[in-house]
Coordinates of C-alpha atoms in Angstrom, one line a residue:
Chain M
X1448 CA 27.6 66.8 109.1
X1449 CA 24.7 67.8 108.8
X1450 CA 23.7 64.2 110.6
X1451 CA 26.7 65.9 113.3
X1452 CA 25.4 69.1 113.3
X1453 CA 21.2 67.6 114.7
X1454 CA 23.2 64.8 116.9
X1455 CA 24.2 67.7 119.6
X1456 CA 21.3 70.0 119.5
X1457 CA 22.7 72.4 122.3
X1458 CA 26.2 72.8 121.4
X1459 CA 27.9 74.9 123.0
X1460 CA 25.4 76.5 125.1
X1461 CA 24.6 76.7 128.3
X1462 CA 22.2 73.8 128.9
X1463 CA 21.9 70.8 130.5
X1464 CA 20.5 69.3 126.9
X1465 CA 18.4 66.7 128.7
X1466 CA 16.0 69.7 130.4
X1467 CA 14.5 70.3 128.4
X1468 CA 13.6 66.4 127.9
X1469 CA 11.1 66.4 130.9
X1470 CA 8.7 68.3 128.7
X1471 CA 8.1 64.0 127.1
X1472 CA 8.9 60.9 128.4
X1473 CA 8.6 59.6 125.1
X1474 CA 10.8 61.8 123.2
X1475 CA 13.8 60.5 126.4
X1476 CA 12.6 56.7 125.8
X1477 CA 13.6 56.9 121.6
X1478 CA 16.7 58.5 122.3
X1479 CA 17.8 56.3 124.7
X1480 CA 17.3 53.6 122.2
X1481 CA 18.7 55.5 119.4
X1482 CA 21.5 57.0 121.6
X1483 CA 22.3 55.3 123.7
X1484 CA 20.8 51.7 123.6
X1485 CA 22.7 50.1 126.9
X1486 CA 21.2 52.1 128.9
X1487 CA 17.7 51.8 127.5
X1488 CA 18.1 48.0 128.3
X1489 CA 19.3 49.0 131.6
X1490 CA 16.6 51.3 131.8
X1491 CA 14.2 48.1 130.9
X1492 CA 15.9 46.3 133.1
X1493 CA 14.5 48.8 135.6
X1494 CA 11.5 49.1 134.3
X1495 CA 10.5 45.3 134.3
X1496 CA 12.2 44.8 138.3
X1497 CA 10.1 47.6 139.5
X1498 CA 6.9 46.1 137.8
X1499 CA 7.7 43.3 139.1
X1500 CA 8.6 44.5 142.8
X1501 CA 4.8 46.4 142.6
X1502 CA 2.3 43.2 141.1
X1503 CA 3.9 41.0 142.7
X1504 CA 0.7 39.7 144.5
X1505 CA -0.3 39.0 140.8
X1506 CA 3.5 38.0 139.1
X1507 CA 3.7 35.3 142.0
X1508 CA 2.0 31.8 141.6
X1509 CA 2.7 31.5 146.0
X1510 CA 3.2 33.5 148.9
X1511 CA 7.0 33.9 149.4
X1512 CA 6.2 31.3 153.0
X1513 CA 4.7 28.6 151.3
X1514 CA 6.6 25.9 152.7
X1515 CA 5.5 22.6 151.5
X1516 CA 7.2 19.5 152.9
X1517 CA 6.8 17.6 149.9
X1518 CA 8.5 19.5 147.3
X1519 CA 11.7 20.3 149.5
X1520 CA 14.7 20.9 147.0
X1521 CA 12.6 20.5 143.8
X1522 CA 14.3 21.0 140.6
X1523 CA 12.0 23.4 138.0
X1524 CA 8.9 21.9 136.5
X1525 CA 5.6 23.8 135.7
X1526 CA 4.6 22.9 138.8
X1527 CA 7.8 25.1 140.4
X1528 CA 9.6 27.2 137.7
X1529 CA 12.3 27.0 138.9
X1530 CA 12.7 24.8 141.9
X1531 CA 11.7 25.1 144.9
X1532 CA 14.2 25.3 148.5
X1533 CA 14.9 23.9 151.8
X1534 CA 11.4 23.8 153.2
X1535 CA 9.2 23.8 150.0
X1536 CA 9.2 27.5 148.8
X1537 CA 8.6 28.2 145.7
X1538 CA 11.9 29.1 144.0
X1539 CA 10.2 32.3 141.9
X1540 CA 7.8 33.4 144.3
X1541 CA 10.5 34.4 146.5
X1542 CA 12.9 36.1 144.0
X1543 CA 9.0 37.7 143.4
X1544 CA 8.3 39.3 146.2
X1545 CA 12.5 40.0 147.1
X1546 CA 11.9 42.5 144.2
X1547 CA 10.4 43.8 146.5
X1548 CA 12.8 45.4 148.8
X1549 CA 15.5 45.9 145.8
X1550 CA 13.7 48.4 144.7
X1551 CA 12.5 49.5 148.1
X1552 CA 16.6 49.6 149.8
X1553 CA 17.7 50.9 146.3
X1554 CA 14.3 54.4 145.8
X1555 CA 13.8 54.6 150.0
X1556 CA 17.7 55.5 150.7
X1557 CA 17.8 57.2 147.9
X1558 CA 15.3 59.1 149.0
X1559 CA 16.8 59.9 151.9
X1560 CA 20.3 60.3 151.0
X1561 CA 19.7 63.0 148.8
X1562 CA 17.8 64.3 151.1
X1563 CA 20.3 64.8 153.6
X1564 CA 23.2 65.4 150.8
X1565 CA 20.9 68.5 149.2
X1566 CA 20.9 69.8 152.6
X1567 CA 24.0 69.8 153.8
X1568 CA 25.4 70.3 150.0
X1569 CA 23.6 73.9 150.1
X1570 CA 23.7 74.6 153.5
X1571 CA 27.8 74.2 153.5
X1572 CA 27.7 75.4 150.3
X1573 CA 25.9 78.7 150.0
X1574 CA 27.2 79.5 153.8
X1575 CA 30.0 78.3 153.4
X1576 CA 32.4 79.9 156.6
X1577 CA 32.2 78.0 160.2
X1578 CA 28.9 76.7 159.2
X1579 CA 30.9 74.6 156.0
X1580 CA 34.1 74.1 158.1
X1581 CA 33.1 72.0 161.0
X1582 CA 29.6 70.0 158.6
X1583 CA 32.2 69.1 155.9
X1584 CA 35.4 67.5 158.8
X1585 CA 32.2 65.4 160.7
X1586 CA 32.3 64.5 156.1
X1587 CA 35.8 64.0 156.2
X1588 CA 35.6 61.6 159.3
X1589 CA 32.4 60.0 158.4
X1590 CA 34.6 59.2 154.8
X1591 CA 37.3 57.3 156.6
X1592 CA 35.6 54.8 157.8
X1593 CA 34.7 52.2 155.2
X1594 CA 31.2 51.8 153.8
X1595 CA 30.3 48.8 154.7
X1596 CA 31.9 48.7 157.8
X1597 CA 30.2 52.6 159.0
X1598 CA 26.6 49.9 157.7
X1599 CA 27.5 46.8 160.3
X1600 CA 28.0 49.2 162.9
X1601 CA 24.7 51.2 163.1
X1602 CA 23.1 47.4 162.1
X1603 CA 24.8 46.5 165.5
X1604 CA 23.2 48.7 167.3
X1605 CA 19.8 49.6 165.7
X1606 CA 18.9 46.1 165.4
X1607 CA 17.9 44.2 161.9
X1608 CA 14.8 45.2 159.3
X1609 CA 13.8 46.5 156.3
X1610 CA 13.0 50.4 157.6
X1611 CA 16.0 50.2 159.9
X1612 CA 18.7 49.7 156.4
X1613 CA 16.6 52.2 154.8
X1614 CA 17.4 54.5 157.3
X1615 CA 21.4 53.7 157.9
X1616 CA 22.0 53.4 154.0
X1617 CA 20.6 57.1 153.2
X1618 CA 22.3 58.6 156.7
X1619 CA 25.1 56.5 154.5
X1620 CA 25.2 58.3 150.8
X1621 CA 23.7 60.8 152.0
X1622 CA 26.2 62.6 153.9
X1623 CA 29.1 61.5 151.4
X1624 CA 27.0 62.9 148.6
X1625 CA 27.1 65.7 150.5
X1626 CA 30.1 66.1 149.4
X1627 CA 29.6 65.5 146.1
X1628 CA 26.8 68.7 145.5
X1629 CA 29.0 70.7 148.1
X1630 CA 31.8 70.9 144.9
X1631 CA 28.5 72.0 142.9
X1632 CA 27.3 74.0 144.0
X1633 CA 31.2 76.0 144.4
X1634 CA 31.3 76.0 140.9
X1635 CA 27.3 77.6 140.7
X1636 CA 27.8 79.7 143.1
X1637 CA 31.0 81.5 141.1
X1638 CA 29.3 82.2 138.0
X1639 CA 27.9 85.6 137.1
X1640 CA 24.2 85.0 137.4
X1641 CA 24.1 84.5 140.8
X1642 CA 25.9 87.5 141.7
X1643 CA 23.2 89.6 138.8
X1644 CA 20.3 87.8 140.8
X1645 CA 21.7 89.1 143.9
X1646 CA 22.0 93.1 142.2
X1647 CA 18.2 92.3 141.9
X1648 CA 17.3 91.1 145.6
X1649 CA 16.8 88.7 145.4
X1650 CA 17.4 86.8 149.0
X1651 CA 18.7 84.0 150.2
X1652 CA 16.3 81.0 150.8
X1653 CA 15.1 81.7 147.5
X1654 CA 19.2 82.1 145.4
X1655 CA 19.0 78.7 147.0
X1656 CA 15.8 77.1 145.9
X1657 CA 14.6 79.0 142.2
X1658 CA 18.4 79.7 141.0
X1659 CA 21.3 77.4 142.9
X1660 CA 19.4 74.1 142.8
X1661 CA 18.5 73.4 139.4
X1662 CA 21.5 73.7 138.5
X1663 CA 22.5 71.2 141.0
X1664 CA 19.8 69.0 140.0
X1665 CA 21.2 66.8 136.9
X1666 CA 23.8 66.0 139.4
X1667 CA 21.2 65.1 142.1
X1668 CA 19.7 63.0 139.2
X1669 CA 23.1 62.1 138.6
X1670 CA 24.1 60.3 141.9
X1671 CA 21.4 58.9 142.7
X1672 CA 21.2 57.1 140.0
X1673 CA 24.8 56.0 140.6
X1674 CA 23.6 55.7 144.6
X1675 CA 21.0 53.2 144.1
X1676 CA 22.2 49.6 142.6
X1677 CA 24.7 50.6 145.1
X1678 CA 22.3 50.3 147.9
X1679 CA 20.8 47.7 146.7
X1680 CA 24.2 45.8 147.0
X1681 CA 24.8 46.7 150.4
X1682 CA 21.8 45.2 151.7
X1683 CA 22.6 41.8 149.7
X1684 CA 25.8 41.8 151.2
X1685 CA 24.4 43.0 155.1
X1686 CA 21.9 40.3 154.6
X1687 CA 24.4 37.6 153.1
X1688 CA 26.7 38.2 156.5
X1689 CA 23.4 37.8 158.7
X1690 CA 23.0 41.4 159.9
X1691 CA 20.2 42.4 157.3
X1692 CA 16.4 42.2 156.0
X1693 CA 16.1 38.9 159.0
X1694 CA 13.9 36.3 157.6
X1695 CA 11.8 34.8 156.7
X1696 CA 11.5 37.9 153.3
X1697 CA 13.5 36.7 150.8
X1698 CA 16.4 39.5 150.7
X1699 CA 18.2 37.8 148.0
X1700 CA 21.2 38.3 149.7
X1701 CA 20.6 36.4 152.2
X1702 CA 18.5 33.7 150.2
X1703 CA 22.3 33.6 148.8
X1704 CA 23.4 32.3 152.2
X1705 CA 20.7 31.1 154.4
X1706 CA 20.2 27.9 152.0
X1707 CA 22.6 28.5 148.4
X1708 CA 25.6 27.8 150.1
X1709 CA 25.3 24.7 152.1
X1710 CA 23.3 22.9 148.6
X1711 CA 24.7 24.2 146.1
X1712 CA 26.3 20.7 144.7
X1713 CA 22.5 19.7 144.9
X1714 CA 20.4 22.5 144.1
X1715 CA 22.6 24.0 141.9
X1716 CA 19.0 27.1 141.0
X1717 CA 19.5 28.4 145.1
X1718 CA 22.4 29.4 143.9
X1719 CA 22.0 30.5 139.9
X1720 CA 18.4 32.4 140.3
X1721 CA 19.2 34.7 143.3
X1722 CA 22.1 35.3 142.4
X1723 CA 21.3 36.0 139.1
X1724 CA 18.5 38.6 139.8
X1725 CA 20.8 40.2 142.2
X1726 CA 23.4 40.3 139.2
X1727 CA 21.5 41.6 136.5
X1728 CA 18.9 43.8 138.5
X1729 CA 22.7 45.9 139.0
X1730 CA 23.3 45.1 135.7
X1731 CA 19.8 47.1 134.8
X1732 CA 20.9 50.3 137.2
X1733 CA 24.4 50.9 136.2
X1734 CA 24.0 50.7 132.7
X1735 CA 20.8 53.6 132.6
X1736 CA 22.9 54.6 136.1
X1737 CA 25.8 55.6 132.9
X1738 CA 23.5 56.8 130.6
X1739 CA 22.2 59.6 132.1
X1740 CA 25.5 60.5 133.1
X1741 CA 27.2 60.8 129.7
X1742 CA 23.1 62.9 128.7
X1743 CA 23.4 65.0 132.2
X1744 CA 26.9 65.5 133.3
X1745 CA 28.0 69.0 132.7
X1746 CA 31.8 68.3 131.4
X1747 CA 30.1 66.3 128.8
X1748 CA 27.7 68.3 128.1
X1749 CA 26.1 68.6 124.0
X1750 CA 28.2 66.3 123.5
X1751 CA 26.4 61.8 123.7
X1752 CA 30.0 60.4 125.3
X1753 CA 30.1 57.0 124.3
X1754 CA 27.7 54.4 123.1
Chain Q
X311 CA 30.6 121.5 148.9
X312 CA 31.9 120.4 146.6
X313 CA 33.5 121.6 143.5
X314 CA 30.4 121.8 141.5
X315 CA 29.0 124.7 142.8
X316 CA 25.4 125.3 143.2
X317 CA 23.6 121.9 141.9
X318 CA 21.8 120.7 145.2
X319 CA 20.3 117.7 144.0
X320 CA 22.5 114.3 144.9
X321 CA 21.3 110.8 143.7
X322 CA 24.3 109.6 145.0
X323 CA 27.5 110.5 147.3
X324 CA 30.5 108.2 148.2
X325 CA 32.5 109.8 150.7
X326 CA 35.7 108.0 150.8
X327 CA 34.6 104.9 150.0
X328 CA 37.8 102.4 151.6
X329 CA 36.5 98.8 150.1
X330 CA 40.1 95.9 151.2
X331 CA 40.3 92.0 150.1
X332 CA 42.2 90.4 153.2
X333 CA 44.4 87.8 151.9
X334 CA 46.2 85.2 152.3
X335 CA 49.3 87.3 151.8
X336 CA 48.6 90.7 152.2
X337 CA 45.9 93.5 152.2
X338 CA 44.9 94.4 149.0
X339 CA 43.6 97.9 148.7
X340 CA 40.9 97.8 145.3
X341 CA 39.1 100.5 147.2
X342 CA 40.8 103.5 148.5
X343 CA 39.3 106.4 149.8
X344 CA 37.0 107.3 146.3
X345 CA 34.4 110.4 146.8
X346 CA 31.9 111.6 143.6
X347 CA 28.7 112.2 143.4
X348 CA 25.9 111.3 140.7
X349 CA 22.9 113.7 140.0
X350 CA 20.0 112.6 139.2
X351 CA 19.4 111.3 135.7
X352 CA 23.4 112.3 134.6
X353 CA 25.3 109.7 133.4
X354 CA 28.9 109.5 135.4
X355 CA 31.7 107.9 133.9
X356 CA 33.9 106.0 135.4
X357 CA 36.9 104.5 133.3
X358 CA 40.6 102.9 134.3
X359 CA 42.7 100.5 132.5
X360 CA 41.1 96.8 134.4
X361 CA 42.6 95.9 138.1
X362 CA 42.5 99.3 139.0
X363 CA 38.6 99.0 141.3
X364 CA 36.2 100.5 138.8
X365 CA 33.9 97.7 139.6
X366 CA 34.5 97.0 142.9
X367 CA 34.0 100.3 144.0
X368 CA 30.7 99.5 142.1
X369 CA 29.6 96.5 144.0
X370 CA 30.7 98.2 146.8
X371 CA 28.1 100.9 146.6
X372 CA 25.7 97.2 145.4
X373 CA 26.8 96.0 148.9
X374 CA 27.5 92.8 147.1
X375 CA 31.8 92.7 147.3
X376 CA 32.0 88.8 148.6
X377 CA 32.9 88.9 151.9
X378 CA 35.3 87.3 152.7
X379 CA 38.1 87.8 151.7
X380 CA 36.4 91.8 150.7
X381 CA 35.2 93.7 153.8
X382 CA 34.2 98.1 153.2
X383 CA 36.4 98.8 155.5
X384 CA 35.5 102.9 155.5
X385 CA 33.5 105.5 154.2
X386 CA 29.2 106.8 152.7
X387 CA 27.4 105.9 151.2
X388 CA 24.6 108.5 150.4
X389 CA 21.5 107.6 148.5
X390 CA 17.8 109.2 148.8
X391 CA 18.6 110.5 152.4
X392 CA 20.5 106.9 154.1
X393 CA 24.1 105.4 154.3
X394 CA 23.7 102.3 152.1
X395 CA 26.9 101.0 154.1
X396 CA 24.5 100.8 157.5
X397 CA 20.9 99.8 156.7
X398 CA 20.2 96.3 156.9
X399 CA 20.9 93.5 154.4
X400 CA 16.5 92.9 153.6
X401 CA 16.8 96.7 153.1
X402 CA 19.4 96.1 151.5
X403 CA 17.4 93.5 148.8
X404 CA 14.2 95.9 148.3
X405 CA 16.6 98.9 147.2
X406 CA 19.1 96.4 144.7
X407 CA 17.0 95.9 141.7
X408 CA 14.4 98.1 142.5
X409 CA 16.0 102.0 142.9
X410 CA 19.9 100.7 142.2
X411 CA 20.0 98.4 139.1
X412 CA 23.1 96.4 137.3
X413 CA 24.2 95.7 134.1
X414 CA 27.0 93.4 134.2
X415 CA 29.8 92.7 131.8
X416 CA 29.2 88.8 130.2
X417 CA 25.7 88.7 128.6
X418 CA 26.5 85.5 127.9
X419 CA 26.5 84.0 131.4
X420 CA 24.3 86.6 133.6
X421 CA 21.5 85.0 132.3
X422 CA 20.3 81.5 135.2
X423 CA 21.0 78.6 132.1
X424 CA 18.4 76.7 133.7
X425 CA 14.9 79.8 133.9
X426 CA 12.9 81.4 131.0
X427 CA 14.0 84.3 130.7
X428 CA 10.6 85.3 131.9
X429 CA 10.3 84.0 135.2
X430 CA 14.1 86.6 135.3
X431 CA 12.5 89.8 133.8
X432 CA 9.7 88.8 136.0
X433 CA 11.3 88.2 139.5
X434 CA 12.2 91.4 140.2
X435 CA 9.0 92.4 139.6
X436 CA 7.6 89.5 141.8
X437 CA 10.5 91.1 144.1
X438 CA 9.8 94.6 144.5
X439 CA 6.3 95.1 142.6
X440 CA 4.2 92.5 143.8
X441 CA 3.1 92.1 140.4
X442 CA 1.9 88.1 140.2
X443 CA 0.8 86.1 137.4
X444 CA -0.2 87.5 133.6
X445 CA 0.1 91.4 135.4
X446 CA 3.7 90.4 135.6
X447 CA 3.8 89.2 132.5
X448 CA 2.0 92.2 130.7
X449 CA 4.9 94.4 132.0
X450 CA 7.3 92.1 130.7
X451 CA 6.0 91.2 127.5
X452 CA 6.5 95.3 127.3
X453 CA 10.4 95.1 128.7
X454 CA 11.8 93.2 126.7
X455 CA 9.3 95.2 123.8
X456 CA 10.4 98.3 125.7
X457 CA 14.5 96.8 124.6
X458 CA 13.7 96.0 121.2
X459 CA 12.7 92.2 122.4
X460 CA 10.1 91.4 118.5
X461 CA 7.6 88.8 119.4
X462 CA 8.4 89.4 122.9
X463 CA 5.5 86.9 124.0
X464 CA 6.6 84.0 122.4
X465 CA 10.9 84.9 123.5
X466 CA 9.4 85.2 127.5
X467 CA 9.1 81.1 126.9
X468 CA 12.9 80.6 125.4
X469 CA 15.8 80.0 127.9
X470 CA 19.0 82.1 127.3
X471 CA 21.2 79.4 124.8
X472 CA 18.5 80.3 122.3
X473 CA 19.4 83.8 122.3
X474 CA 22.5 86.1 121.4
X475 CA 24.9 88.6 123.4
X476 CA 23.0 91.2 122.3
X477 CA 19.9 90.3 122.8
X478 CA 20.9 88.3 126.1
X479 CA 22.7 92.1 127.1
X480 CA 19.4 93.7 125.7
X481 CA 17.1 91.5 128.5
X482 CA 19.5 91.9 131.1
X483 CA 18.8 95.9 130.3
X484 CA 14.7 94.7 130.6
X485 CA 15.3 93.7 133.8
X486 CA 17.3 96.4 135.1
X487 CA 14.6 98.7 133.9
X488 CA 11.9 96.8 135.4
X489 CA 11.6 98.8 138.3
X490 CA 11.6 101.9 137.0
X491 CA 15.6 102.3 138.9
X492 CA 16.4 105.8 139.8
X493 CA 20.1 104.8 139.9
X494 CA 21.7 102.3 136.7
X495 CA 25.0 100.8 137.1
X496 CA 26.6 99.6 133.9
X497 CA 29.5 98.0 135.0
X498 CA 31.3 97.5 130.6
X499 CA 27.9 96.2 129.8
X500 CA 29.7 96.4 126.2
X501 CA 32.9 94.9 127.0
X502 CA 32.4 90.5 125.5
X503 CA 30.4 92.7 122.1
X504 CA 30.9 93.3 119.2
X505 CA 31.2 96.5 117.3
X506 CA 28.2 97.6 116.5
X507 CA 26.2 95.6 119.0
X508 CA 28.2 97.8 121.6
X509 CA 26.5 100.8 120.0
X510 CA 23.5 99.8 119.7
X511 CA 23.6 98.8 123.2
X512 CA 25.1 101.9 124.4
X513 CA 22.6 103.5 122.6
X514 CA 20.0 101.5 124.0
X515 CA 20.8 102.3 128.0
X516 CA 21.4 106.2 127.3
X517 CA 18.0 106.6 125.4
X518 CA 16.0 104.1 128.2
X519 CA 17.5 106.4 131.0
X520 CA 16.9 109.8 129.4
X521 CA 13.2 108.4 128.9
X522 CA 13.1 107.2 132.6
X523 CA 15.1 110.2 134.2
X524 CA 17.4 107.4 135.9
X525 CA 20.4 108.3 136.5
X526 CA 23.6 105.5 135.1
X527 CA 27.3 105.2 136.6
X528 CA 28.9 103.4 133.5
X529 CA 31.7 102.4 134.7
X530 CA 35.0 101.2 131.0
X531 CA 38.4 101.4 129.7
X532 CA 36.4 102.0 126.9
X533 CA 37.6 106.0 125.4
X534 CA 35.4 106.1 122.9
X535 CA 32.0 105.6 124.7
X536 CA 33.3 108.9 127.0
X537 CA 33.1 110.6 124.7
X538 CA 29.6 109.8 123.3
X539 CA 27.6 109.0 126.5
X540 CA 29.1 110.9 129.7
X541 CA 27.7 113.9 130.9
X542 CA 31.4 113.4 133.8
X543 CA 33.8 111.5 134.3
X544 CA 36.5 110.0 136.5
X545 CA 39.4 108.6 135.8
X546 CA 40.7 106.0 138.6
X547 CA 44.4 104.2 138.7
X548 CA 45.2 101.8 142.0
X549 CA 41.8 102.7 143.9
X550 CA 42.2 105.9 144.0
X551 CA 39.9 109.1 141.5
X552 CA 42.9 110.7 140.0
X553 CA 41.3 113.0 137.9
X554 CA 37.1 114.2 137.5
X555 CA 35.3 116.5 135.3
X556 CA 32.9 116.7 132.4
X557 CA 33.9 114.8 129.5
X558 CA 34.7 117.8 127.6
X559 CA 37.1 118.0 130.2
X560 CA 38.8 114.3 130.5
X561 CA 39.0 115.5 126.3
X562 CA 39.6 119.0 125.7
X563 CA 41.9 119.3 128.5
X564 CA 43.1 116.6 130.8
X565 CA 45.9 117.6 133.1
X566 CA 46.7 113.9 135.1
X567 CA 49.9 112.1 133.5
X568 CA 47.9 109.3 133.9
X569 CA 45.1 110.7 131.9
X570 CA 46.8 112.2 129.4
X571 CA 48.8 109.0 129.0
X572 CA 45.6 107.0 127.6
X573 CA 44.8 110.5 125.6
X574 CA 47.8 109.3 123.1
X575 CA 47.7 106.0 123.5
X576 CA 44.3 106.0 121.5
X577 CA 44.5 106.7 117.9
X578 CA 42.4 109.3 117.2
X579 CA 40.8 111.1 113.7
X580 CA 40.9 114.2 114.0
X581 CA 44.8 114.6 114.1
X582 CA 47.6 114.1 112.3
X583 CA 47.6 110.9 110.7
X584 CA 51.8 110.8 111.6
X585 CA 51.9 111.2 115.2
X586 CA 53.2 107.8 117.0
X587 CA 51.1 106.3 118.8
X588 CA 52.4 106.5 122.6
X589 CA 52.1 103.8 125.7
X590 CA 52.8 104.5 129.3
X591 CA 56.1 103.2 130.4
X592 CA 56.2 100.0 133.1
X593 CA 52.9 98.1 134.6
X594 CA 49.9 98.8 137.1
X595 CA 51.3 98.4 140.7
X596 CA 50.6 95.7 142.9
X597 CA 47.9 96.8 144.5
X598 CA 48.8 94.9 147.5
X599 CA 52.4 97.0 147.7
X600 CA 51.7 100.7 146.7
X601 CA 54.5 102.7 146.2
X602 CA 55.5 105.7 148.0
X603 CA 53.0 109.1 147.2
X604 CA 51.3 109.3 143.9
X605 CA 51.6 106.0 142.7
X606 CA 51.4 106.1 139.5
X607 CA 55.0 107.9 140.4
X608 CA 57.4 105.4 139.2
X609 CA 55.5 105.6 135.8
X610 CA 55.3 109.7 135.1
X611 CA 58.0 111.7 133.3
X612 CA 57.3 114.1 135.0
X613 CA 57.7 113.0 138.7
X614 CA 59.5 115.3 141.1
X615 CA 60.8 114.3 144.2
X616 CA 57.8 115.4 146.4
X617 CA 55.8 113.2 144.1
X618 CA 57.7 110.3 145.9
X619 CA 57.3 111.7 149.3
X620 CA 53.6 112.8 149.8
X621 CA 50.5 111.6 148.6
X622 CA 48.6 114.2 146.0
X623 CA 44.8 115.0 146.7
X624 CA 42.2 116.2 143.9
X625 CA 43.6 120.0 143.2
X626 CA 41.0 122.0 141.4
X627 CA 42.0 123.2 137.6
X628 CA 39.4 124.4 136.5
X629 CA 35.4 125.1 137.1
X630 CA 34.4 121.6 138.1
X631 CA 38.2 120.2 136.7
X632 CA 40.4 118.5 139.9
X633 CA 43.3 116.2 139.4
X634 CA 45.6 114.1 141.7
X635 CA 48.8 115.8 140.5
X636 CA 51.7 117.9 142.2
X637 CA 53.3 118.5 138.8
X638 CA 50.2 119.7 136.2
X639 CA 48.3 121.0 138.7
X640 CA 49.6 121.9 141.6
X641 CA 51.6 124.8 140.6
X642 CA 48.1 126.4 139.8
X643 CA 45.4 126.1 142.4
X644 CA 44.8 125.5 146.1
X645 CA 43.7 121.8 147.6
X646 CA 39.8 120.8 145.6
X647 CA 36.9 118.5 147.2

């Protein structure tokens, strides 16, 4: 019984309690490991991915583009840890460098998406009226198209490339996300403390940024952790279809289609390595995102959800 | 020209205020032409049952009625020589929280859960008095001590969930009093609190307003509160004021059948124990579809034909005491206010 009380430190209070964790990164990590082991595993994978991306130049034994005629389709060995591809490029180095694309797409696209979602969501939810009607009808129209179709069409216009993809995915997720943010804004706006703030003489801008935004922030974090793996998947899909990052950049999705599909039976490591890298990354982000949602979701506030 | 004779100094004058809500199914006349004054330093109670328009009337003074669907369709609110319904929104913001402050009924949800108490108290100091940093902190500590919260410096760093309901209402009072407002509107400040805390909070409001010379409009459905704290009383029914007078007038000599019914439905310590508590028959009227004539007429046991034909204005029944009733007031008096 006593243990349960400790487990639910802020039951029945108004604060999304992880905000207090922000004080200590360590206590956050500790809580994750203690109460959300799967989420902690996800966090570990995510951190590993970022570490790899940042220090790719030191970790990878070769450049991602070093071709070597003698090592074509070399099987895994000490020289090539997980083998080499049809141009004799070291697969391990390519996977390691590929993590940079994954991380840039994930963070870049979602950072852009959050900027768009937050500004649209705050504006339409706060002011309502015709502004809300017009913008949200456009969002409605946007949401009738499947994401991949919009992305394909926009790549056809903007051309392939990392920056193009970041902007396209940012738009794609941002416009959709604005609906979610707006919903939360509407619910916070209906709370009495917003009226109190108004009665104190707070103006629109301050009301939005100081009083409204911090109440929406937990949702933004949840949304971001859900959308990062989605962005990575869509990049991989686009690259697989040949619309993503052009060669010779080591995009995992492209490695799956360009090299692996043709030579899969002869050199299975060509498919296994990028496939595994993608799956692990997505799995890590999803587990981490799930744990974050359990911890931050206002509906589950105070409880820790399922482990 | 009022029924109160020669007191010239009114802090707030509300004239013919009408606030209507325009919904798809019709117009809700939440406040339908109310007029009253508040003198410097006095405590005015506005009494009435849920949905009679007392809160909307108060929010209209602050121009905080959400629009759409609400709109102030008519009337004037004179405060310090200016019509608050005419001034610009930015001028209005310099008045809110500064010269007119408000306390709301839900202390549990009236504070922002993600901001510290200190941040919320210093906000109006920063906005209106241009205080910054240490100066604002110092004033915030003073304010918390003034409303009786011990250990103020460390309490400032805490979040609302670390405070009990009564403590939160004290914080609200500290916020409201931070700029020495001239008028405090307390909208059912004790509804969500238990009885001992209610008394403490009301005493606090009373003492602070007496100390600082603040006029108070206290909105309540609790007649006990009215008797103890109010100088004058407005009784509201269906968006209109139906009786006004001093607290003594209302208690000793209620003139409107509705006021009489309200008082009869409350047990009193100083009366015959065998008296049965009366209840008022029927339901409050639909504000979208008011009955003809006097809004209380369908529930009134004294109703006569004239009550259906003509809406009674406030009629003078005594010195400074008016009631909107053809039967009890009409026979003895001429049209007042």
